[in-house]
Short mmCIF file of C-alpha atoms and ligand atoms in Angstrom, two decimals:
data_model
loop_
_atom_site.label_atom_id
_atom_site.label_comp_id
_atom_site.label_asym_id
_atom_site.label_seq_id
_atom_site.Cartn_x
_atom_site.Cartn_y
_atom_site.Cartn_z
CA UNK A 1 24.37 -7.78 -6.72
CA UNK A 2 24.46 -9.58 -10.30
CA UNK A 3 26.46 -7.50 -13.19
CA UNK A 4 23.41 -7.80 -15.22
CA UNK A 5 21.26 -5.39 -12.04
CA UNK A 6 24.46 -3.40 -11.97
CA UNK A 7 24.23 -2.84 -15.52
CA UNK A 8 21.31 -2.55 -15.80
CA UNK A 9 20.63 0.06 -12.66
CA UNK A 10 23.45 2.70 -14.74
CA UNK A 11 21.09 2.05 -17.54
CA UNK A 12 18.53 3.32 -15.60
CA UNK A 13 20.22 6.24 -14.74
CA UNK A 14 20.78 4.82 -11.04
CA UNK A 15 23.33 6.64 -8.26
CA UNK A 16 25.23 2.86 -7.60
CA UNK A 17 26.82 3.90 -4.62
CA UNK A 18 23.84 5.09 -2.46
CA UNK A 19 21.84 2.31 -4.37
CA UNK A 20 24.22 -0.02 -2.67
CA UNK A 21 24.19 1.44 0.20
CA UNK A 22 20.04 1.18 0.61
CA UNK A 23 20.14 -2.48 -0.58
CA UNK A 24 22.76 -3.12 1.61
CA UNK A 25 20.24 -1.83 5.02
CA UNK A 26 17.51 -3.56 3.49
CA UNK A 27 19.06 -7.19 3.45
CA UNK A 28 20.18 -7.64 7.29
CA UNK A 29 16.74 -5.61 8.38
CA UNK A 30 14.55 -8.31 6.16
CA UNK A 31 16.83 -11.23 8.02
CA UNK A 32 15.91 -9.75 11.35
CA UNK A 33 12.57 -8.63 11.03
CA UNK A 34 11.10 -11.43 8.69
CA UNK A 35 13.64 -14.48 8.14
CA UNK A 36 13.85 -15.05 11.79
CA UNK A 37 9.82 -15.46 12.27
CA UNK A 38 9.60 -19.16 13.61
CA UNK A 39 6.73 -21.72 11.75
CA UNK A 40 6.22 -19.42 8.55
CA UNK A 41 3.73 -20.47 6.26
CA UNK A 42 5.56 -21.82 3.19
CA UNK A 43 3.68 -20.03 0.69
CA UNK A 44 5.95 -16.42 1.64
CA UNK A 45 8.98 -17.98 -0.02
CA UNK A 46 7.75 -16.48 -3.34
CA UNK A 47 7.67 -13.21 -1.46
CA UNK A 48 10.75 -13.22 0.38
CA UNK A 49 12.12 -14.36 -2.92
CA UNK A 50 10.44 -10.61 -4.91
CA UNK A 51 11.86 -8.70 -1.72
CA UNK A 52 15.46 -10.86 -2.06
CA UNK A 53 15.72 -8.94 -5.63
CA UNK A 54 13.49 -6.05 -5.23
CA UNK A 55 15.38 -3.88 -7.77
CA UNK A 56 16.13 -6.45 -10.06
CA UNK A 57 13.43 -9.20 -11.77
CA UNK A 58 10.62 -6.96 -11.72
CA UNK A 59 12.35 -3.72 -12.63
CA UNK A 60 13.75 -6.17 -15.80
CA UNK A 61 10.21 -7.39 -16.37
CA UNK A 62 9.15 -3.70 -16.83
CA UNK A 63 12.18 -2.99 -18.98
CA UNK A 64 11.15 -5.57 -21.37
CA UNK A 65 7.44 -4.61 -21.26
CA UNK A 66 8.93 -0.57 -22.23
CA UNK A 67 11.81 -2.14 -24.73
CA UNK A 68 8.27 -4.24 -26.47
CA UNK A 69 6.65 -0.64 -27.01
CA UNK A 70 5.06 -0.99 -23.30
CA UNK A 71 4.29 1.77 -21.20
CA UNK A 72 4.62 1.89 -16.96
CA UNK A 73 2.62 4.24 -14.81
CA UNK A 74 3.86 4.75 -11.59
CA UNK A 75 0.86 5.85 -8.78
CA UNK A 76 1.40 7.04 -4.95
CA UNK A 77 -2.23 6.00 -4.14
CA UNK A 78 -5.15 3.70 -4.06
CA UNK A 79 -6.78 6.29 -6.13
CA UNK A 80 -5.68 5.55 -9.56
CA UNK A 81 -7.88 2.90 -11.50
CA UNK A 82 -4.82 0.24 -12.28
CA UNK A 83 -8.20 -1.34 -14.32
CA UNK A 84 -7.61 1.69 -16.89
CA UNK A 85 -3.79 1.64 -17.16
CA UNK A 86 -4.25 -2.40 -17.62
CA UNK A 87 -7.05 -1.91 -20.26
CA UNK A 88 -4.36 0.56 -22.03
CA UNK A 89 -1.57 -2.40 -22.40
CA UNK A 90 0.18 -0.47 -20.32
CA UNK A 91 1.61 -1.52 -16.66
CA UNK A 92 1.11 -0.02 -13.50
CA UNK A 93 3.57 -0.09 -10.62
CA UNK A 94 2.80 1.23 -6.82
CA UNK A 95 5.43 3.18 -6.24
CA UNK A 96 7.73 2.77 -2.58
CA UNK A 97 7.72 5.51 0.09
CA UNK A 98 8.76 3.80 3.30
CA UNK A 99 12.34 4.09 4.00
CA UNK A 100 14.08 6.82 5.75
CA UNK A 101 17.00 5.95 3.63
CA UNK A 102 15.44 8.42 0.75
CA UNK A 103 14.58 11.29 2.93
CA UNK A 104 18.16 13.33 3.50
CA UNK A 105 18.15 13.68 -0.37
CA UNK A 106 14.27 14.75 -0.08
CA UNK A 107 14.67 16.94 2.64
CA UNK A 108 16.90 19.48 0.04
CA UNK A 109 13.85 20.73 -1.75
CA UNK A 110 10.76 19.77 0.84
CA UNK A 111 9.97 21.34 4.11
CA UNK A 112 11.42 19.52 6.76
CA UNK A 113 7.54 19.19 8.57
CA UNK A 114 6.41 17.15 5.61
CA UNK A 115 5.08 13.92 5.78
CA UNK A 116 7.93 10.94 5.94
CA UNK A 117 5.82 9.11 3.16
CA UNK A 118 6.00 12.43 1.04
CA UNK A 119 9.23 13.09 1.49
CA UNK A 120 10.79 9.77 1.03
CA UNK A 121 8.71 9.35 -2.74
CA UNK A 122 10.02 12.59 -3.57
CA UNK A 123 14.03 11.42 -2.67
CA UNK A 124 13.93 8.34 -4.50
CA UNK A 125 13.57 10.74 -7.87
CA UNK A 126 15.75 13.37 -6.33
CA UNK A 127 18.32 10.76 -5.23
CA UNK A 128 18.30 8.43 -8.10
CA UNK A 129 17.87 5.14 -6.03
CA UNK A 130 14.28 3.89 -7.59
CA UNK A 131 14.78 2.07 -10.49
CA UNK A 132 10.96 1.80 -10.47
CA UNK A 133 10.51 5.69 -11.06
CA UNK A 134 13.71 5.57 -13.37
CA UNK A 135 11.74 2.90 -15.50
CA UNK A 136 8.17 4.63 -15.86
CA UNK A 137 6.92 6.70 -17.98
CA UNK A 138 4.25 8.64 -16.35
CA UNK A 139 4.17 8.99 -12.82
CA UNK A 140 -0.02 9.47 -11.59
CA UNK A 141 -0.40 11.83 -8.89
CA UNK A 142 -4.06 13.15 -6.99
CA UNK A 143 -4.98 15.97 -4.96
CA UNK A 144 -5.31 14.08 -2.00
CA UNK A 145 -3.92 15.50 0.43
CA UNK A 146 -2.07 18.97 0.44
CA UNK A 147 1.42 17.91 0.93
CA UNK A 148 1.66 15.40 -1.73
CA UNK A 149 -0.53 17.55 -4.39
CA UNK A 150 2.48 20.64 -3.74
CA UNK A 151 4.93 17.89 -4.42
CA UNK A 152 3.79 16.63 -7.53
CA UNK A 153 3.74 20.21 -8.89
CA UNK A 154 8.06 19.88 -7.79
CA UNK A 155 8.11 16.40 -9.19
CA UNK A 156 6.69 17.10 -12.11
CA UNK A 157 9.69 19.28 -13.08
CA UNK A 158 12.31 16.27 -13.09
CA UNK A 159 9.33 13.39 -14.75
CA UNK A 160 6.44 13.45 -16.57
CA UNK A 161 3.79 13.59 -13.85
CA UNK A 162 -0.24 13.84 -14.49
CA UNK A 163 -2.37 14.67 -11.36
CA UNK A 164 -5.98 13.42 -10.92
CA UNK A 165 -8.41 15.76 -8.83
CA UNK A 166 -9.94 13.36 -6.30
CA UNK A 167 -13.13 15.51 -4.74
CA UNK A 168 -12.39 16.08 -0.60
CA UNK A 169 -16.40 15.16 -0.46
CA UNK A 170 -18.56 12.65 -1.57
CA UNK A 171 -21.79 14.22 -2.59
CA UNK A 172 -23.59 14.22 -6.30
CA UNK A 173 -21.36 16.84 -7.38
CA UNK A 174 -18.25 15.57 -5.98
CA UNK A 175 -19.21 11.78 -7.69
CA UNK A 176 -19.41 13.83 -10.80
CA UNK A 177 -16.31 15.38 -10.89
CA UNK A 178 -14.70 11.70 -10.07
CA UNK A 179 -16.52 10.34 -13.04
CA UNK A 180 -15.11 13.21 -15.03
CA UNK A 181 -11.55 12.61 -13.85
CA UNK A 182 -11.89 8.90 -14.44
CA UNK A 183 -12.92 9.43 -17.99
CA UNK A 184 -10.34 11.82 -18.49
CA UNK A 185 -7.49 9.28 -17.31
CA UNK A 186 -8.36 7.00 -19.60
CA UNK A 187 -7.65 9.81 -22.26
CA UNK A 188 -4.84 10.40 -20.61
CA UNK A 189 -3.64 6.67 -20.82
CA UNK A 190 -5.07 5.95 -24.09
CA UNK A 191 -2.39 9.40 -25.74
CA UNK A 192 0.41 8.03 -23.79
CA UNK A 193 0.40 4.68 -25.21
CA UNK A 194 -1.64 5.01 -28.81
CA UNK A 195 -3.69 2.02 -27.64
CA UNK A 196 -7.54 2.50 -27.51
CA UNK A 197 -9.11 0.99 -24.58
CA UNK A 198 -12.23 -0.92 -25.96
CA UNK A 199 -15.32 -1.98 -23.52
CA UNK A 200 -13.80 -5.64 -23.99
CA UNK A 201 -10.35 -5.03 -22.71
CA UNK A 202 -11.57 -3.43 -20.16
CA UNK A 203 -14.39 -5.42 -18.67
CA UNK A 204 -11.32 -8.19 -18.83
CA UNK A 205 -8.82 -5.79 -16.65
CA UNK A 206 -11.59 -4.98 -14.09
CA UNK A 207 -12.17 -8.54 -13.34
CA UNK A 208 -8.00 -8.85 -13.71
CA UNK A 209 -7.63 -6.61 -10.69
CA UNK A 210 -10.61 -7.37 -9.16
CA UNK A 211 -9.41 -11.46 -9.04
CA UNK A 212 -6.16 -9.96 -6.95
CA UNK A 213 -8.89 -8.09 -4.53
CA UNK A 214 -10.40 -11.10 -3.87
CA UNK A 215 -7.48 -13.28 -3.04
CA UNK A 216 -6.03 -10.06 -0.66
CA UNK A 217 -9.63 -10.34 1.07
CA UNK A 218 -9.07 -14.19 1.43
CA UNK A 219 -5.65 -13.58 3.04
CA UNK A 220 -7.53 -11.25 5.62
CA UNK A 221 -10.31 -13.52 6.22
CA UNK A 222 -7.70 -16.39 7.42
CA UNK A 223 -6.52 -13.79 9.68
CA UNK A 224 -9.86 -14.11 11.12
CA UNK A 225 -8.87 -17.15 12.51
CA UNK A 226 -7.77 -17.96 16.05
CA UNK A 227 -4.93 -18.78 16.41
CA UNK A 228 -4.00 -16.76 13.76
CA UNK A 229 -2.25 -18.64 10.69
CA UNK A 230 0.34 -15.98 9.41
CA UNK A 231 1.43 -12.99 11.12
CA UNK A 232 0.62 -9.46 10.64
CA UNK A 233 3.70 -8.73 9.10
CA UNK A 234 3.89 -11.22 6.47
CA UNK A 235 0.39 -9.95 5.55
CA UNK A 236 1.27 -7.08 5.48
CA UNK A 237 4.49 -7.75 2.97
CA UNK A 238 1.99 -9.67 0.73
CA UNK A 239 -0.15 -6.65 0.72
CA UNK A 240 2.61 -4.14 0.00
CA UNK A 241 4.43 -6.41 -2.77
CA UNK A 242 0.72 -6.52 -4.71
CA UNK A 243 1.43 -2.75 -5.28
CA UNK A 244 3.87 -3.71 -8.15
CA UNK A 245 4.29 -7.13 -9.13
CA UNK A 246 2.67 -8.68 -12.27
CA UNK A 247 -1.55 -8.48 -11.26
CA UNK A 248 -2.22 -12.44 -12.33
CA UNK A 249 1.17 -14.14 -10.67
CA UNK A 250 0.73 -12.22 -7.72
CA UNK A 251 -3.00 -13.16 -7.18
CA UNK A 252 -2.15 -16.64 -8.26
CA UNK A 253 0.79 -16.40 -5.16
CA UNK A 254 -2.04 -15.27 -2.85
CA UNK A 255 -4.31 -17.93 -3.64
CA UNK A 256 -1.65 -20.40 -3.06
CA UNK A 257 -0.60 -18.96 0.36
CA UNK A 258 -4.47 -18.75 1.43
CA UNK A 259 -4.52 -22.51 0.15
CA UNK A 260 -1.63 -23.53 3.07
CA UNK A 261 -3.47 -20.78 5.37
CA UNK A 262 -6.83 -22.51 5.12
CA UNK A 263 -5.39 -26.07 5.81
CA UNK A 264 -3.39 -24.60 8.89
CA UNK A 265 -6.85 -23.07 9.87
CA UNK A 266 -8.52 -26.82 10.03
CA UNK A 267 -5.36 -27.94 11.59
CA UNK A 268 -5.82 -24.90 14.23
CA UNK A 269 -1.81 -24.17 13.44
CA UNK A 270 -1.29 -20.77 14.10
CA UNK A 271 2.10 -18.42 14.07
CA UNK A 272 1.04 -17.12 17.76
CA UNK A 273 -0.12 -18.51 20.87
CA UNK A 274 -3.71 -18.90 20.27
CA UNK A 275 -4.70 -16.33 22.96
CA UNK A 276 -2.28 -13.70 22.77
CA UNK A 277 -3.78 -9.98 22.30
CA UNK A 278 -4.92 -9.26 18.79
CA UNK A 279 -4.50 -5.80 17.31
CA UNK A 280 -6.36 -3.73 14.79
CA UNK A 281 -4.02 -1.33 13.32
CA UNK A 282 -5.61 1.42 11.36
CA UNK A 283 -4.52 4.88 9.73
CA UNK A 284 -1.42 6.22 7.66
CA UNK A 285 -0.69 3.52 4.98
CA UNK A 286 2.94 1.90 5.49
CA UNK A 287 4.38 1.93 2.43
CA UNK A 288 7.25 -1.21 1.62
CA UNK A 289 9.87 -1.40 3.60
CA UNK A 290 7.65 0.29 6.19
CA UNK A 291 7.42 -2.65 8.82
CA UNK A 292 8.33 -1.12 12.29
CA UNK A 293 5.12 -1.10 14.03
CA UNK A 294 4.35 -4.79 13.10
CA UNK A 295 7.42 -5.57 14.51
CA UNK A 296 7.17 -3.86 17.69
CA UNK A 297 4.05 -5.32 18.34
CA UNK A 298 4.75 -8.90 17.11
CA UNK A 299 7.95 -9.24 19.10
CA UNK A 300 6.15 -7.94 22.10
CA UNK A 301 3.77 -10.74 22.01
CA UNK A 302 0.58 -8.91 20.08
CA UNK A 303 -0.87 -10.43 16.42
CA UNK A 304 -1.51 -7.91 14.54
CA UNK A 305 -4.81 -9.22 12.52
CA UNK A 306 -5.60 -6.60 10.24
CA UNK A 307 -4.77 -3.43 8.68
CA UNK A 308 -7.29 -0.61 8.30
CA UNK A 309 -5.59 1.04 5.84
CA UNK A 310 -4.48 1.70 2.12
CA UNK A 311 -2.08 -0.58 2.32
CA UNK A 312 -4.62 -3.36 3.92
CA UNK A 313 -8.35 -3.11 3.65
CA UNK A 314 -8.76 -0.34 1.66
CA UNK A 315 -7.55 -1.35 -1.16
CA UNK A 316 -9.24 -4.14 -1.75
CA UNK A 317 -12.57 -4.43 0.45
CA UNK A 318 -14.65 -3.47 -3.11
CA UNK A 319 -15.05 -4.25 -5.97
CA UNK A 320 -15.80 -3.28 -9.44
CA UNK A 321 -19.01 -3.99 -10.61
CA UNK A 322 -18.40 -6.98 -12.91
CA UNK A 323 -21.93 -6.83 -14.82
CA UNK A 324 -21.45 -3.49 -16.82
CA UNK A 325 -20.84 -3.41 -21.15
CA UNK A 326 -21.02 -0.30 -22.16
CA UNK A 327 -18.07 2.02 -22.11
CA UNK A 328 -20.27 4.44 -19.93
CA UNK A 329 -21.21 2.10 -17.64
CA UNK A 330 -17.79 0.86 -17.38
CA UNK A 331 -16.05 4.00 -16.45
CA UNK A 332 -19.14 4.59 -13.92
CA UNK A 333 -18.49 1.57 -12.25
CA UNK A 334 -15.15 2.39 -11.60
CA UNK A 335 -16.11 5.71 -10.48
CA UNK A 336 -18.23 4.38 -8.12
CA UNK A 337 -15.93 1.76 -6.74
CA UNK A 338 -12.93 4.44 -5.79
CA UNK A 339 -15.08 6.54 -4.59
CA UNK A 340 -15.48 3.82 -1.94
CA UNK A 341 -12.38 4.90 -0.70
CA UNK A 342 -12.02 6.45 2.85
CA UNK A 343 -9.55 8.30 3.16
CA UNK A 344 -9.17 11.08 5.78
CA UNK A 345 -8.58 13.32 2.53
CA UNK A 346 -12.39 13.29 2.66
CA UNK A 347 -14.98 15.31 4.89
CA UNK A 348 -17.14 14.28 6.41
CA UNK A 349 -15.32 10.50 6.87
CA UNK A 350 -18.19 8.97 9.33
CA UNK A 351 -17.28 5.28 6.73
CA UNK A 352 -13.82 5.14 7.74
CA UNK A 353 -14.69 5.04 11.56
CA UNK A 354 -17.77 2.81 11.22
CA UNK A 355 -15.03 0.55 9.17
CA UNK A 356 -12.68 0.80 12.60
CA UNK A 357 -15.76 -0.38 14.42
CA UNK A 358 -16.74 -3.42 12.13
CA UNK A 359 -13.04 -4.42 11.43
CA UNK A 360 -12.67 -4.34 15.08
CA UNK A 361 -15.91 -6.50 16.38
CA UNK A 362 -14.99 -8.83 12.98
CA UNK A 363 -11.73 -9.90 13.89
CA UNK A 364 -12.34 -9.83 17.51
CA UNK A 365 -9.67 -7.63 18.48
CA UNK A 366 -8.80 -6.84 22.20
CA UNK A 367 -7.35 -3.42 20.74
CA UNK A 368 -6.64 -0.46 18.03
CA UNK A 369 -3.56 1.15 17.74
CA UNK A 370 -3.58 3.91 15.26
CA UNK A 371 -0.97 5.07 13.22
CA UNK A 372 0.02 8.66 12.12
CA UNK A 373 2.81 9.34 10.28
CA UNK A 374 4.14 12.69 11.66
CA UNK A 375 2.89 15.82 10.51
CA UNK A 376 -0.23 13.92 8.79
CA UNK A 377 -2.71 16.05 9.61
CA UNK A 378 -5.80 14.60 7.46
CA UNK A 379 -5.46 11.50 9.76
CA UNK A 380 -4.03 13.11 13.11
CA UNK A 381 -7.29 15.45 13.52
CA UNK A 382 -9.24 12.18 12.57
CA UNK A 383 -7.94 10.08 14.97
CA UNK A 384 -10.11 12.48 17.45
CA UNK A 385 -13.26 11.39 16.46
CA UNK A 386 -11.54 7.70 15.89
CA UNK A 387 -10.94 7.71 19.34
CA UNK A 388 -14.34 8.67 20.49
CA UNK A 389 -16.12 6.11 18.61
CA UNK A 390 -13.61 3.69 20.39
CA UNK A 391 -14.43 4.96 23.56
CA UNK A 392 -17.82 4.56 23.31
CA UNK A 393 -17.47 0.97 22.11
CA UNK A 394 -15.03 0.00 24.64
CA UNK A 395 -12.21 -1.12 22.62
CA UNK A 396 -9.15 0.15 23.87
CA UNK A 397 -6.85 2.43 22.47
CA UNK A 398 -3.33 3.20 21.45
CA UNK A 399 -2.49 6.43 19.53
CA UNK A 400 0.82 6.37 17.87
CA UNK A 401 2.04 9.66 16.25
CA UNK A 402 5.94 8.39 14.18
CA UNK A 403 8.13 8.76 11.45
CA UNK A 404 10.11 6.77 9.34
CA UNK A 405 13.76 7.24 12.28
CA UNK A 406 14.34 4.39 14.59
CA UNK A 407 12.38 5.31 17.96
CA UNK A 408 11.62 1.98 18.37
CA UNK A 409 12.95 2.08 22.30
CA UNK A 410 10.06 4.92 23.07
CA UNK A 411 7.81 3.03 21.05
CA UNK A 412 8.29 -0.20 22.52
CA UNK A 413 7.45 1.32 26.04
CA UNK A 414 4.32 2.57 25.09
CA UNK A 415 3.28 -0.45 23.12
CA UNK A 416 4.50 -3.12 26.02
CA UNK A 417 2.14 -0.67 28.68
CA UNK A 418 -0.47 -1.13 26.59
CA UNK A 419 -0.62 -4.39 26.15
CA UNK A 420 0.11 -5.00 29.66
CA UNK A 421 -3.51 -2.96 30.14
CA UNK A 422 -5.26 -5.21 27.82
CA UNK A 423 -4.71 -7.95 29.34
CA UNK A 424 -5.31 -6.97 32.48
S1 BJ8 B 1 -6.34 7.20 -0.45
S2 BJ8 B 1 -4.41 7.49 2.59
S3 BJ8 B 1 -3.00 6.26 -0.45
S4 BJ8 B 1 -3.89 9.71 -0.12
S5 BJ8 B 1 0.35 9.98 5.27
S6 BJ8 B 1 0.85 11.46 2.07
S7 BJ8 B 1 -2.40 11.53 3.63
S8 BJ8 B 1 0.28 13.50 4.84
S9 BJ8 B 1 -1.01 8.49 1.91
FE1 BJ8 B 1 -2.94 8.04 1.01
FE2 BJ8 B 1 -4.37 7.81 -1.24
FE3 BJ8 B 1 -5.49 8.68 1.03
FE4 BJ8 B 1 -4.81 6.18 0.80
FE5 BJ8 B 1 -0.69 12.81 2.96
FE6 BJ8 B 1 -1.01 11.74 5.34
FE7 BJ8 B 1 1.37 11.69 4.22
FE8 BJ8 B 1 -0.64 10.24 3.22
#
């Protein structure tokens, strides 16, 4: 830890001691669980370099951006146009909700049978250990689903906090609404920094944002590739670390990591055996430093090739309509590309599980597993019709219902049986 973090973290309003004691888990579990992958592509230095000072470069990049007259809004989902915040001058910043660590402090105020993702968001305010939420100014919410809507009503009494009603259906009245709420925002972002977004600035964010979409949808077309070139779980780190580092150095990163990919592809290099099972993993989104599954399944000799998820495809398999001037047409097109969005927030969800299918037959998976965070019950009561489309299909399934506590033993057992049955 540098003095000018420490310094800066009491600035910030930061508990040190339980701050240290977080960054002092996360090192040894980011040695074990990525530093010790053999034949990494080269191109994840840059992010095993953010990760190496999570709390510190970025968090001071933001600083300076606030201390310049800036603005940071912090979001919890794929839900919030970043193309509007951008427009705005401002910055926005995904916010992390994958560590038990944050929970205990959480647990205080929010019902024990809440969501892990939920809860942990809510103790990084509650326990002072985010120097992301300590640095922003508004934090987004969306009535998404109903345990996260409750808690930004509780949030909202320790930060500023602005909720956008996302529609639980996607019919003309529902699009509607989501136009209305989109327009709104950019009210909403437009009073909080003074700035006016014009149609120029934000044509230019919407391709911004759109230019890191397309680079996170080359990543997961090398995964295509067999023998895969890069494993599931650096993919997944690339994926998670796009949810708050700067929009054009990150896509430029990805680019540059797809460029080594693509060469490894015509060299047929891969991080796995080239036959080994390849897995689909779709559900919950796994929030940074969320990596257990992946690392169950990697170090039980699975690739996992692809993430159905908000954290994966969703948030990048559309894209804003590029072709739009007006300020009208602008905001629509934005409208229409969230609403793209399938989450198990909505009903009915018949994209999300025609997604499962494609993703599946696309990168020629030999099974699913799907993930639930406990006490999820949007996704857990979807996974039933998720696992009768599979069914039908004949791709093979593993339903795994966790939290954010080490049960990796249990899980392990399940996950080793079935791949054992796949490759039977
Ligand atoms: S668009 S998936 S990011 S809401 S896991 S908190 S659903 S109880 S995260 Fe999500 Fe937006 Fe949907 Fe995506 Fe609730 Fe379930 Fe917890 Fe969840």
């Amino acid at each position: 830890m540098t003095n000018d973090n420490r310094q800066m973290w009491t600035d910030l309003g930061i508990d040190l001691e339980r701050h240290e004691m977080l960054l002092n888990a996360l090192g040894p579990a980011y040695k074990e669980i990525y530093l010790a992958q053999m034949n990494r592509p080269e191109g994840m230095e840059f992010f095993d370099f953010v990760v190496g000072d999570i709390h510190g470069i970025r968090v001071r990049e933001l600083r300076q951006h606030a201390k310049e007259g800036g603005k940071v809004v912090a979001t919890y989902c794929v839900f919030v146009p970043d193309e509007i915040v951008l427009a705005a001058g401002a910055v926005p910043v995904g916010l992390c909700a994958g560590t038990n660590f944050s929970i205990q402090a959480a647990e205080q105020v929010l019902p024990r049978n809440t969501c892990d993702l939920i809860k942990s968001s809510f103790g990084f305010k509650l326990g002072r250990t985010c120097p992301y939420i300590q640095t922003s100014h508004l934090i987004v919410g969306e009535t998404t689903c109903d345990g996260k809507k409750k808690m930004f009503e509780i949030l909202s009494e320790y930060q500023p906090v602005y909720v956008m009603e996302v529609p639980n259906k996607k019919n003309r009245i529902s699009r509607d609404l989501w136009l209305s709420e989109v327009v709104a925002f950019k009210d909403v972002v437009e009073k909080l920094t003074g700035n006016k977004i014009t149609e120029e600035k934000l044509a230019q964010a919407i391709k911004l944002v759109n230019g890191k979409r397309r680079a996170l949808q080359r990543l997961y077309q090398a995964r295509k590739a067999n023998p895969v070139p890069i494993s599931g779980k650096d993919a997944l780190l690339v994926t998670q670390v796009s949810f708050y580092d700067d929009v054009a150095r990150d896509t430029q990163q990805i680019n540059a990591l797809c460029d080594e990919l693509e060469k490894r592809i015509t060299n047929r290099k891969g991080v796995f055996p080239p036959n080994c099972p390849r897995i689909l993993i779709s559900g919950c989104p796994m929030a940074i430093p969320n990596w257990k599954l992946h690392h169950l399944l990697e170090t039980s000799g699975a690739a996992v090739v692809c993430e159905e998820s908000c954290i994966g495809t969703r948030a990048f398999s559309d894209l804003v309509a590029e072709d739009k001037r007006s300020m009208d047409d602008l905001l629509k097109a934005i409208a229409d590309r969230y609403m793209q969005i399938h989450c198990a927030c909505f009903t009915p969800n018949t994209e999300r599980i025609e997604d499962i299918l494609r993703l599946a037959k696309e990168y020629k998976v030999d099974g699913v597993v799907h993930y639930n965070l406990l006490y999820c019950h949007t996704y857990a009561n979807e996974a039933v019709r998720v696992d009768k489309a599979l069914e039908k299909e004949g791709i093979p399934l593993l339903r795994v219902e966790t939290d954010y506590s080490d049960d990796s033993g249990q899980l392990r057992n399940r996950i080793d049986a079935f791949l054992e049955m796949i490759q039977e």
